Each structure stands twice: as structure tokens, then as C-alpha cells.
Amino acid sequence: QVQLVESGGGLVQPGGSLRLACAASGSMLVTNAMGWYRQVPGKQREFVATSTRDGNAYYADSMKGRVTISRDNAKNTAYLQMNNLKPEDTAVYYCRAGPSIAIMNYWGQGTQVTVSS
């Protein structure tokens, strides 16, 4: 069993930055792929970024240049650095993980990010 715990969300002004963290407990074998999704009420959950343990990273086109996903494999933790945040980035951000990018079957509980002046 894998548990994912997100942290780092909060209120930030437009143009500001936040770094989210996702700490995974359990077997590292099933957290080779870790990524981030976000969801606004009334809309579908959307992909933000994902990475593999060997360093490959993939980003949503809408987020490229403003977000960076990174990993601390020793801590089994993934991070999402978000810069130049916009009000439309306001959402609940979820961590997702699995043994591969094609099989990411674990979700965290989410952390709220609010971008507002």
C-alpha cells in the first residue's frame, strides 16, 4: 500500500511562487512515476507534470516554463515548483504515483492553491 501526502499549498499573490511536496510512504517499487494534477470545482482533473525516478519529466503545454517537477529519490518525495502564478492556476493540486507513467494508480488527498491579490 502506498500513501501520498501533499503539502505546500496556500494563498499566493499573482506572480508569486509556491513549491508543493508529495511524500510517498510504502514501497519505492510502486512510485517510479510521480506526478501532479489539478482540479477546479466543476471541471475535470487535468495533468500538470510527471516524472520518473531516472529523471525523465513531462509537462502540460499550458504549464511549460512556469513549473518544474523534481524528485528526491532517497526521501521518495516529488516536488512541484510553480513560478509566476496566475489566478487561473487556483485549484486543488493532487499528487499521483505508480510503477510507471502508464500505471499511476495512487492519489494523494490534494492541497489547495489559491492565487489571488
Short mmCIF file of N, CA, C and O in Angstrom, two decimals:
data_model
loop_
_atom_site.label_atom_id
_atom_site.label_comp_id
_atom_site.label_asym_id
_atom_site.label_seq_id
_atom_site.Cartn_x
_atom_site.Cartn_y
_atom_site.Cartn_z
N GLN A 1 0.85 -1.18 0.00
CA GLN A 1 0.00 0.00 0.00
C GLN A 1 0.88 1.24 0.00
O GLN A 1 1.90 1.29 0.68
N VAL A 2 0.50 2.23 -0.77
CA VAL A 2 1.24 3.48 -0.87
C VAL A 2 0.34 4.61 -0.40
O VAL A 2 -0.83 4.69 -0.79
N GLN A 3 0.88 5.48 0.39
CA GLN A 3 0.17 6.69 0.78
C GLN A 3 0.94 7.90 0.27
O GLN A 3 2.17 7.95 0.38
N LEU A 4 0.21 8.85 -0.27
CA LEU A 4 0.80 10.07 -0.79
C LEU A 4 0.27 11.24 0.01
O LEU A 4 -0.94 11.41 0.14
N VAL A 5 1.15 12.06 0.54
CA VAL A 5 0.75 13.19 1.35
C VAL A 5 1.33 14.46 0.73
O VAL A 5 2.56 14.63 0.67
N GLU A 6 0.43 15.34 0.28
CA GLU A 6 0.86 16.60 -0.31
C GLU A 6 0.97 17.69 0.75
O GLU A 6 0.27 17.67 1.75
N SER A 7 1.83 18.63 0.48
CA SER A 7 1.96 19.81 1.35
C SER A 7 2.48 20.97 0.52
O SER A 7 2.92 20.78 -0.62
N GLY A 8 2.38 22.17 1.09
CA GLY A 8 2.95 23.33 0.43
C GLY A 8 1.95 24.24 -0.23
O GLY A 8 2.32 25.31 -0.73
N GLY A 9 0.69 23.86 -0.25
CA GLY A 9 -0.31 24.73 -0.85
C GLY A 9 -0.58 25.94 0.04
O GLY A 9 -0.11 26.02 1.17
N GLY A 10 -1.34 26.88 -0.51
CA GLY A 10 -1.67 28.06 0.26
C GLY A 10 -2.13 29.18 -0.63
O GLY A 10 -2.44 28.98 -1.80
N LEU A 11 -2.15 30.37 -0.05
CA LEU A 11 -2.57 31.58 -0.75
C LEU A 11 -1.32 32.33 -1.21
O LEU A 11 -0.41 32.57 -0.40
N VAL A 12 -1.30 32.71 -2.46
CA VAL A 12 -0.16 33.45 -3.01
C VAL A 12 -0.69 34.52 -3.95
O VAL A 12 -1.74 34.34 -4.58
N GLN A 13 0.02 35.61 -4.04
CA GLN A 13 -0.38 36.69 -4.94
C GLN A 13 0.00 36.36 -6.38
O GLN A 13 0.94 35.60 -6.62
N PRO A 14 -0.71 36.93 -7.33
CA PRO A 14 -0.32 36.74 -8.73
C PRO A 14 1.14 37.13 -8.96
O PRO A 14 1.61 38.14 -8.42
N GLY A 15 1.83 36.28 -9.71
CA GLY A 15 3.25 36.49 -9.95
C GLY A 15 4.13 35.81 -8.93
O GLY A 15 5.36 35.76 -9.10
N GLY A 16 3.53 35.29 -7.88
CA GLY A 16 4.30 34.64 -6.83
C GLY A 16 4.65 33.20 -7.15
O GLY A 16 4.35 32.70 -8.24
N SER A 17 5.29 32.56 -6.19
CA SER A 17 5.75 31.19 -6.36
C SER A 17 5.31 30.32 -5.18
O SER A 17 5.11 30.82 -4.07
N LEU A 18 5.21 29.04 -5.46
CA LEU A 18 4.95 28.04 -4.42
C LEU A 18 5.70 26.78 -4.79
O LEU A 18 5.89 26.49 -5.98
N ARG A 19 6.08 26.02 -3.78
CA ARG A 19 6.64 24.70 -4.02
C ARG A 19 5.81 23.68 -3.26
O ARG A 19 5.71 23.72 -2.03
N LEU A 20 5.22 22.78 -4.03
CA LEU A 20 4.44 21.69 -3.45
C LEU A 20 5.34 20.48 -3.26
O LEU A 20 6.27 20.26 -4.02
N ALA A 21 5.02 19.70 -2.24
CA ALA A 21 5.75 18.47 -1.99
C ALA A 21 4.77 17.31 -1.88
O ALA A 21 3.66 17.47 -1.37
N CYS A 22 5.20 16.15 -2.34
CA CYS A 22 4.40 14.93 -2.22
C CYS A 22 5.31 13.85 -1.65
O CYS A 22 6.24 13.39 -2.32
N ALA A 23 5.03 13.48 -0.41
CA ALA A 23 5.82 12.45 0.26
C ALA A 23 5.10 11.12 0.16
O ALA A 23 3.92 11.01 0.53
N ALA A 24 5.79 10.13 -0.36
CA ALA A 24 5.21 8.80 -0.53
C ALA A 24 5.73 7.85 0.53
O ALA A 24 6.93 7.82 0.81
N SER A 25 4.82 7.10 1.11
CA SER A 25 5.21 6.05 2.05
C SER A 25 4.92 4.71 1.39
O SER A 25 4.05 4.60 0.53
N GLY A 26 5.62 3.70 1.81
CA GLY A 26 5.43 2.39 1.22
C GLY A 26 6.55 2.06 0.25
O GLY A 26 7.59 2.71 0.23
N SER A 27 6.32 1.06 -0.57
CA SER A 27 7.36 0.55 -1.44
C SER A 27 7.77 1.55 -2.52
O SER A 27 6.92 2.12 -3.21
N MET A 28 9.08 1.71 -2.67
CA MET A 28 9.56 2.59 -3.74
C MET A 28 9.35 1.95 -5.11
O MET A 28 9.40 2.64 -6.13
N LEU A 29 9.10 0.65 -5.13
CA LEU A 29 8.89 -0.02 -6.41
C LEU A 29 7.65 0.49 -7.12
O LEU A 29 7.57 0.44 -8.35
N VAL A 30 6.69 0.98 -6.36
CA VAL A 30 5.44 1.43 -6.98
C VAL A 30 5.37 2.94 -7.09
O VAL A 30 4.30 3.49 -7.36
N THR A 31 6.47 3.63 -6.86
CA THR A 31 6.49 5.09 -7.04
C THR A 31 7.57 5.50 -8.02
O THR A 31 8.17 6.56 -7.90
N ASN A 32 7.82 4.66 -9.01
CA ASN A 32 8.77 5.04 -10.05
C ASN A 32 8.28 6.30 -10.77
O ASN A 32 9.06 7.18 -11.09
N ALA A 33 7.00 6.37 -11.03
CA ALA A 33 6.42 7.55 -11.66
C ALA A 33 5.65 8.35 -10.60
O ALA A 33 4.86 7.79 -9.85
N MET A 34 5.92 9.63 -10.54
CA MET A 34 5.20 10.53 -9.64
C MET A 34 4.88 11.80 -10.41
O MET A 34 5.70 12.29 -11.20
N GLY A 35 3.69 12.31 -10.17
CA GLY A 35 3.29 13.48 -10.92
C GLY A 35 2.26 14.31 -10.20
O GLY A 35 1.86 14.01 -9.08
N TRP A 36 1.86 15.37 -10.89
CA TRP A 36 0.90 16.32 -10.33
C TRP A 36 -0.24 16.59 -11.31
O TRP A 36 -0.02 16.70 -12.52
N TYR A 37 -1.43 16.67 -10.76
CA TYR A 37 -2.63 17.02 -11.48
C TYR A 37 -3.32 18.13 -10.69
O TYR A 37 -3.01 18.35 -9.52
N ARG A 38 -4.26 18.79 -11.32
CA ARG A 38 -5.01 19.81 -10.60
C ARG A 38 -6.47 19.78 -11.04
O ARG A 38 -6.80 19.33 -12.13
N GLN A 39 -7.31 20.29 -10.14
CA GLN A 39 -8.74 20.26 -10.44
C GLN A 39 -9.42 21.49 -9.86
O GLN A 39 -9.20 21.85 -8.70
N VAL A 40 -10.24 22.07 -10.69
CA VAL A 40 -11.08 23.20 -10.30
C VAL A 40 -12.50 22.66 -10.15
O VAL A 40 -12.92 21.82 -10.94
N PRO A 41 -13.25 23.12 -9.16
CA PRO A 41 -14.63 22.62 -8.99
C PRO A 41 -15.43 22.72 -10.28
O PRO A 41 -15.42 23.76 -10.95
N GLY A 42 -16.09 21.63 -10.62
CA GLY A 42 -16.91 21.61 -11.82
C GLY A 42 -16.17 21.26 -13.08
O GLY A 42 -16.78 21.16 -14.15
N LYS A 43 -14.84 21.07 -12.98
CA LYS A 43 -14.05 20.71 -14.15
C LYS A 43 -13.31 19.40 -13.91
O LYS A 43 -13.14 18.96 -12.77
N GLN A 44 -12.87 18.80 -15.02
CA GLN A 44 -12.12 17.56 -14.91
C GLN A 44 -10.73 17.81 -14.35
O GLN A 44 -10.14 18.88 -14.54
N ARG A 45 -10.21 16.81 -13.69
CA ARG A 45 -8.84 16.88 -13.20
C ARG A 45 -7.90 16.90 -14.41
O ARG A 45 -8.10 16.14 -15.35
N GLU A 46 -6.91 17.78 -14.38
CA GLU A 46 -6.02 17.90 -15.54
C GLU A 46 -4.57 17.67 -15.17
O GLU A 46 -4.13 17.98 -14.05
N PHE A 47 -3.85 17.18 -16.12
CA PHE A 47 -2.43 16.87 -15.96
C PHE A 47 -1.61 18.15 -15.86
O PHE A 47 -1.84 19.11 -16.58
N VAL A 48 -0.63 18.13 -14.95
CA VAL A 48 0.30 19.27 -14.82
C VAL A 48 1.71 18.83 -15.20
O VAL A 48 2.34 19.41 -16.08
N ALA A 49 2.20 17.80 -14.53
CA ALA A 49 3.57 17.34 -14.80
C ALA A 49 3.75 15.96 -14.20
O ALA A 49 3.05 15.58 -13.26
N THR A 50 4.69 15.21 -14.77
CA THR A 50 5.02 13.92 -14.20
C THR A 50 6.49 13.62 -14.42
O THR A 50 7.11 14.21 -15.30
N SER A 51 7.03 12.74 -13.62
CA SER A 51 8.44 12.41 -13.75
C SER A 51 8.65 10.96 -13.38
O SER A 51 7.82 10.33 -12.73
N THR A 52 9.78 10.43 -13.83
CA THR A 52 10.17 9.09 -13.44
C THR A 52 11.44 9.15 -12.60
O THR A 52 12.14 10.16 -12.59
N ARG A 53 11.70 8.07 -11.92
CA ARG A 53 12.82 8.05 -10.97
C ARG A 53 14.16 8.29 -11.67
O ARG A 53 15.08 8.84 -11.07
N ASP A 54 14.24 7.91 -12.95
CA ASP A 54 15.50 8.09 -13.66
C ASP A 54 15.66 9.49 -14.23
O ASP A 54 16.62 9.76 -14.95
N GLY A 55 14.69 10.38 -13.94
CA GLY A 55 14.90 11.79 -14.28
C GLY A 55 14.11 12.31 -15.46
O GLY A 55 14.19 13.50 -15.78
N ASN A 56 13.34 11.47 -16.12
CA ASN A 56 12.52 11.98 -17.22
C ASN A 56 11.38 12.82 -16.66
O ASN A 56 10.80 12.49 -15.63
N ALA A 57 11.06 13.90 -17.34
CA ALA A 57 9.98 14.78 -16.89
C ALA A 57 9.13 15.20 -18.07
O ALA A 57 9.64 15.40 -19.18
N TYR A 58 7.85 15.34 -17.80
CA TYR A 58 6.90 15.71 -18.84
C TYR A 58 5.96 16.76 -18.26
O TYR A 58 5.58 16.69 -17.11
N TYR A 59 5.60 17.74 -19.11
CA TYR A 59 4.79 18.86 -18.65
C TYR A 59 3.61 19.11 -19.56
O TYR A 59 3.69 18.91 -20.77
N ALA A 60 2.54 19.60 -18.97
CA ALA A 60 1.42 20.10 -19.77
C ALA A 60 1.89 21.35 -20.51
O ALA A 60 2.62 22.18 -19.95
N ASP A 61 1.46 21.48 -21.76
CA ASP A 61 1.88 22.63 -22.56
C ASP A 61 1.54 23.95 -21.86
O ASP A 61 2.30 24.92 -21.93
N SER A 62 0.40 23.97 -21.19
CA SER A 62 -0.05 25.20 -20.55
C SER A 62 0.82 25.61 -19.37
O SER A 62 0.77 26.76 -18.93
N MET A 63 1.60 24.67 -18.86
CA MET A 63 2.40 24.94 -17.67
C MET A 63 3.90 25.04 -17.97
O MET A 63 4.66 25.46 -17.10
N LYS A 64 4.30 24.67 -19.18
CA LYS A 64 5.72 24.67 -19.50
C LYS A 64 6.33 26.05 -19.30
O LYS A 64 5.74 27.06 -19.67
N GLY A 65 7.50 26.07 -18.69
CA GLY A 65 8.20 27.32 -18.44
C GLY A 65 7.85 27.95 -17.11
O GLY A 65 8.57 28.84 -16.63
N ARG A 66 6.77 27.49 -16.48
CA ARG A 66 6.38 28.05 -15.18
C ARG A 66 6.47 27.05 -14.06
O ARG A 66 6.43 27.43 -12.88
N VAL A 67 6.54 25.78 -14.39
CA VAL A 67 6.61 24.75 -13.35
C VAL A 67 7.79 23.82 -13.61
O VAL A 67 8.19 23.61 -14.76
N THR A 68 8.32 23.30 -12.53
CA THR A 68 9.40 22.32 -12.61
C THR A 68 9.11 21.20 -11.62
O THR A 68 8.86 21.47 -10.43
N ILE A 69 9.13 19.98 -12.11
CA ILE A 69 8.95 18.84 -11.23
C ILE A 69 10.33 18.26 -10.91
O ILE A 69 11.20 18.19 -11.77
N SER A 70 10.51 17.88 -9.67
CA SER A 70 11.79 17.31 -9.26
C SER A 70 11.54 16.19 -8.26
O SER A 70 10.43 16.07 -7.72
N ARG A 71 12.55 15.40 -8.04
CA ARG A 71 12.42 14.24 -7.15
C ARG A 71 13.58 14.19 -6.17
O ARG A 71 14.71 14.56 -6.50
N ASP A 72 13.29 13.72 -4.98
CA ASP A 72 14.32 13.31 -4.03
C ASP A 72 14.08 11.82 -3.81
O ASP A 72 13.22 11.44 -3.00
N ASN A 73 14.78 11.02 -4.56
CA ASN A 73 14.52 9.59 -4.52
C ASN A 73 14.80 8.98 -3.15
O ASN A 73 14.12 8.05 -2.72
N ALA A 74 15.78 9.52 -2.46
CA ALA A 74 16.10 8.99 -1.13
C ALA A 74 14.95 9.19 -0.15
O ALA A 74 14.73 8.38 0.75
N LYS A 75 14.22 10.28 -0.36
CA LYS A 75 13.08 10.58 0.51
C LYS A 75 11.76 10.12 -0.10
O LYS A 75 10.70 10.30 0.51
N ASN A 76 11.82 9.57 -1.30
CA ASN A 76 10.60 9.14 -2.01
C ASN A 76 9.60 10.29 -2.07
O ASN A 76 8.40 10.13 -1.78
N THR A 77 10.10 11.44 -2.45
CA THR A 77 9.31 12.67 -2.46
C THR A 77 9.45 13.37 -3.80
O THR A 77 10.54 13.42 -4.37
N ALA A 78 8.32 13.88 -4.30
CA ALA A 78 8.31 14.67 -5.52
C ALA A 78 7.92 16.10 -5.17
O ALA A 78 7.14 16.34 -4.24
N TYR A 79 8.46 17.02 -5.92
CA TYR A 79 8.19 18.44 -5.70
C TYR A 79 7.67 19.07 -6.99
O TYR A 79 7.99 18.63 -8.09
N LEU A 80 6.88 20.11 -6.82
CA LEU A 80 6.43 20.90 -7.96
C LEU A 80 6.70 22.36 -7.64
O LEU A 80 6.03 22.93 -6.77
N GLN A 81 7.68 22.92 -8.29
CA GLN A 81 7.98 24.33 -8.14
C GLN A 81 7.15 25.10 -9.15
O GLN A 81 7.24 24.84 -10.35
N MET A 82 6.35 26.04 -8.69
CA MET A 82 5.47 26.81 -9.56
C MET A 82 5.84 28.28 -9.43
O MET A 82 5.87 28.82 -8.32
N ASN A 83 6.12 28.90 -10.55
CA ASN A 83 6.51 30.31 -10.58
C ASN A 83 5.53 31.12 -11.42
O ASN A 83 4.78 30.57 -12.23
N ASN A 84 5.57 32.43 -11.22
CA ASN A 84 4.72 33.34 -11.98
C ASN A 84 3.27 32.85 -11.99
O ASN A 84 2.63 32.75 -13.04
N LEU A 85 2.78 32.57 -10.81
CA LEU A 85 1.43 32.02 -10.69
C LEU A 85 0.37 33.02 -11.10
O LEU A 85 0.52 34.24 -10.88
N LYS A 86 -0.70 32.50 -11.69
CA LYS A 86 -1.80 33.32 -12.18
C LYS A 86 -3.09 32.91 -11.46
O LYS A 86 -3.18 31.79 -10.97
N PRO A 87 -4.07 33.80 -11.41
CA PRO A 87 -5.33 33.43 -10.76
C PRO A 87 -5.94 32.15 -11.33
O PRO A 87 -6.55 31.37 -10.57
N GLU A 88 -5.74 31.90 -12.61
CA GLU A 88 -6.30 30.69 -13.21
C GLU A 88 -5.57 29.42 -12.80
O GLU A 88 -5.98 28.31 -13.14
N ASP A 89 -4.48 29.56 -12.07
CA ASP A 89 -3.80 28.39 -11.51
C ASP A 89 -4.45 27.94 -10.20
O ASP A 89 -4.06 26.91 -9.64
N THR A 90 -5.41 28.70 -9.72
CA THR A 90 -6.12 28.32 -8.49
C THR A 90 -6.82 26.98 -8.70
O THR A 90 -7.60 26.82 -9.63
N ALA A 91 -6.53 26.04 -7.82
CA ALA A 91 -7.07 24.69 -7.96
C ALA A 91 -6.62 23.86 -6.76
O ALA A 91 -5.76 24.29 -5.98
N VAL A 92 -7.19 22.68 -6.66
CA VAL A 92 -6.64 21.68 -5.75
C VAL A 92 -5.62 20.87 -6.54
O VAL A 92 -5.94 20.37 -7.63
N TYR A 93 -4.43 20.78 -6.02
CA TYR A 93 -3.35 20.06 -6.70
C TYR A 93 -3.18 18.69 -6.05
O TYR A 93 -3.03 18.58 -4.82
N TYR A 94 -3.20 17.67 -6.89
CA TYR A 94 -3.13 16.29 -6.43
C TYR A 94 -1.83 15.64 -6.89
O TYR A 94 -1.41 15.81 -8.04
N CYS A 95 -1.26 14.86 -6.01
CA CYS A 95 -0.12 14.02 -6.35
C CYS A 95 -0.63 12.66 -6.83
O CYS A 95 -1.64 12.15 -6.32
N ARG A 96 0.06 12.11 -7.81
CA ARG A 96 -0.30 10.81 -8.35
C ARG A 96 0.98 10.00 -8.51
O ARG A 96 2.03 10.54 -8.85
N ALA A 97 0.90 8.70 -8.28
CA ALA A 97 2.10 7.88 -8.37
C ALA A 97 1.75 6.47 -8.81
O ALA A 97 0.61 6.02 -8.69
N GLY A 98 2.78 5.79 -9.33
CA GLY A 98 2.60 4.41 -9.73
C GLY A 98 3.89 3.81 -10.22
O GLY A 98 4.91 4.50 -10.32
N PRO A 99 3.87 2.54 -10.57
CA PRO A 99 5.09 1.88 -11.02
C PRO A 99 5.59 2.35 -12.37
O PRO A 99 6.77 2.16 -12.70
N SER A 100 4.70 2.94 -13.16
CA SER A 100 5.10 3.51 -14.44
C SER A 100 4.15 4.64 -14.78
O SER A 100 3.10 4.79 -14.15
N ILE A 101 4.51 5.43 -15.81
CA ILE A 101 3.63 6.54 -16.22
C ILE A 101 2.31 6.00 -16.71
O ILE A 101 1.26 6.63 -16.53
N ALA A 102 2.31 4.82 -17.29
CA ALA A 102 1.08 4.22 -17.80
C ALA A 102 0.20 3.66 -16.68
O ALA A 102 -0.99 3.44 -16.88
N ILE A 103 0.81 3.41 -15.55
CA ILE A 103 0.07 2.82 -14.41
C ILE A 103 0.34 3.68 -13.19
O ILE A 103 1.23 3.41 -12.39
N MET A 104 -0.43 4.74 -13.04
CA MET A 104 -0.31 5.61 -11.87
C MET A 104 -1.62 5.53 -11.12
O MET A 104 -2.54 6.30 -11.35
N ASN A 105 -1.69 4.59 -10.22
CA ASN A 105 -2.96 4.26 -9.59
C ASN A 105 -3.10 4.73 -8.16
O ASN A 105 -4.05 4.36 -7.47
N TYR A 106 -2.17 5.56 -7.71
CA TYR A 106 -2.27 6.08 -6.35
C TYR A 106 -2.44 7.60 -6.41
O TYR A 106 -1.76 8.28 -7.19
N TRP A 107 -3.32 8.10 -5.54
CA TRP A 107 -3.60 9.54 -5.47
C TRP A 107 -3.43 10.03 -4.04
O TRP A 107 -3.75 9.32 -3.09
N GLY A 108 -2.99 11.26 -3.92
CA GLY A 108 -3.00 11.92 -2.63
C GLY A 108 -4.33 12.58 -2.38
O GLY A 108 -5.24 12.54 -3.21
N GLN A 109 -4.43 13.25 -1.23
CA GLN A 109 -5.70 13.87 -0.86
C GLN A 109 -5.85 15.27 -1.42
O GLN A 109 -6.94 15.84 -1.38
N GLY A 110 -4.78 15.84 -1.93
CA GLY A 110 -4.84 17.15 -2.56
C GLY A 110 -4.44 18.28 -1.63
O GLY A 110 -4.59 18.18 -0.40
N THR A 111 -3.94 19.34 -2.21
CA THR A 111 -3.60 20.54 -1.46
C THR A 111 -4.10 21.75 -2.25
O THR A 111 -3.93 21.84 -3.46
N GLN A 112 -4.73 22.68 -1.55
CA GLN A 112 -5.34 23.84 -2.21
C GLN A 112 -4.29 24.89 -2.51
O GLN A 112 -3.51 25.28 -1.64
N VAL A 113 -4.32 25.37 -3.74
CA VAL A 113 -3.50 26.51 -4.15
C VAL A 113 -4.46 27.61 -4.59
O VAL A 113 -5.29 27.39 -5.48
N THR A 114 -4.33 28.76 -3.98
CA THR A 114 -5.17 29.91 -4.33
C THR A 114 -4.28 31.08 -4.72
O THR A 114 -3.40 31.48 -3.93
N VAL A 115 -4.50 31.57 -5.92
CA VAL A 115 -3.72 32.71 -6.42
C VAL A 115 -4.65 33.91 -6.50
O VAL A 115 -5.57 33.95 -7.32
N SER A 116 -4.43 34.85 -5.62
CA SER A 116 -5.33 35.99 -5.53
C SER A 116 -4.62 37.15 -4.87
O SER A 116 -3.78 36.97 -3.99
N SER A 117 -5.01 38.36 -5.29
CA SER A 117 -4.47 39.55 -4.64
C SER A 117 -5.39 40.00 -3.52
O SER A 117 -5.09 40.99 -2.83
#
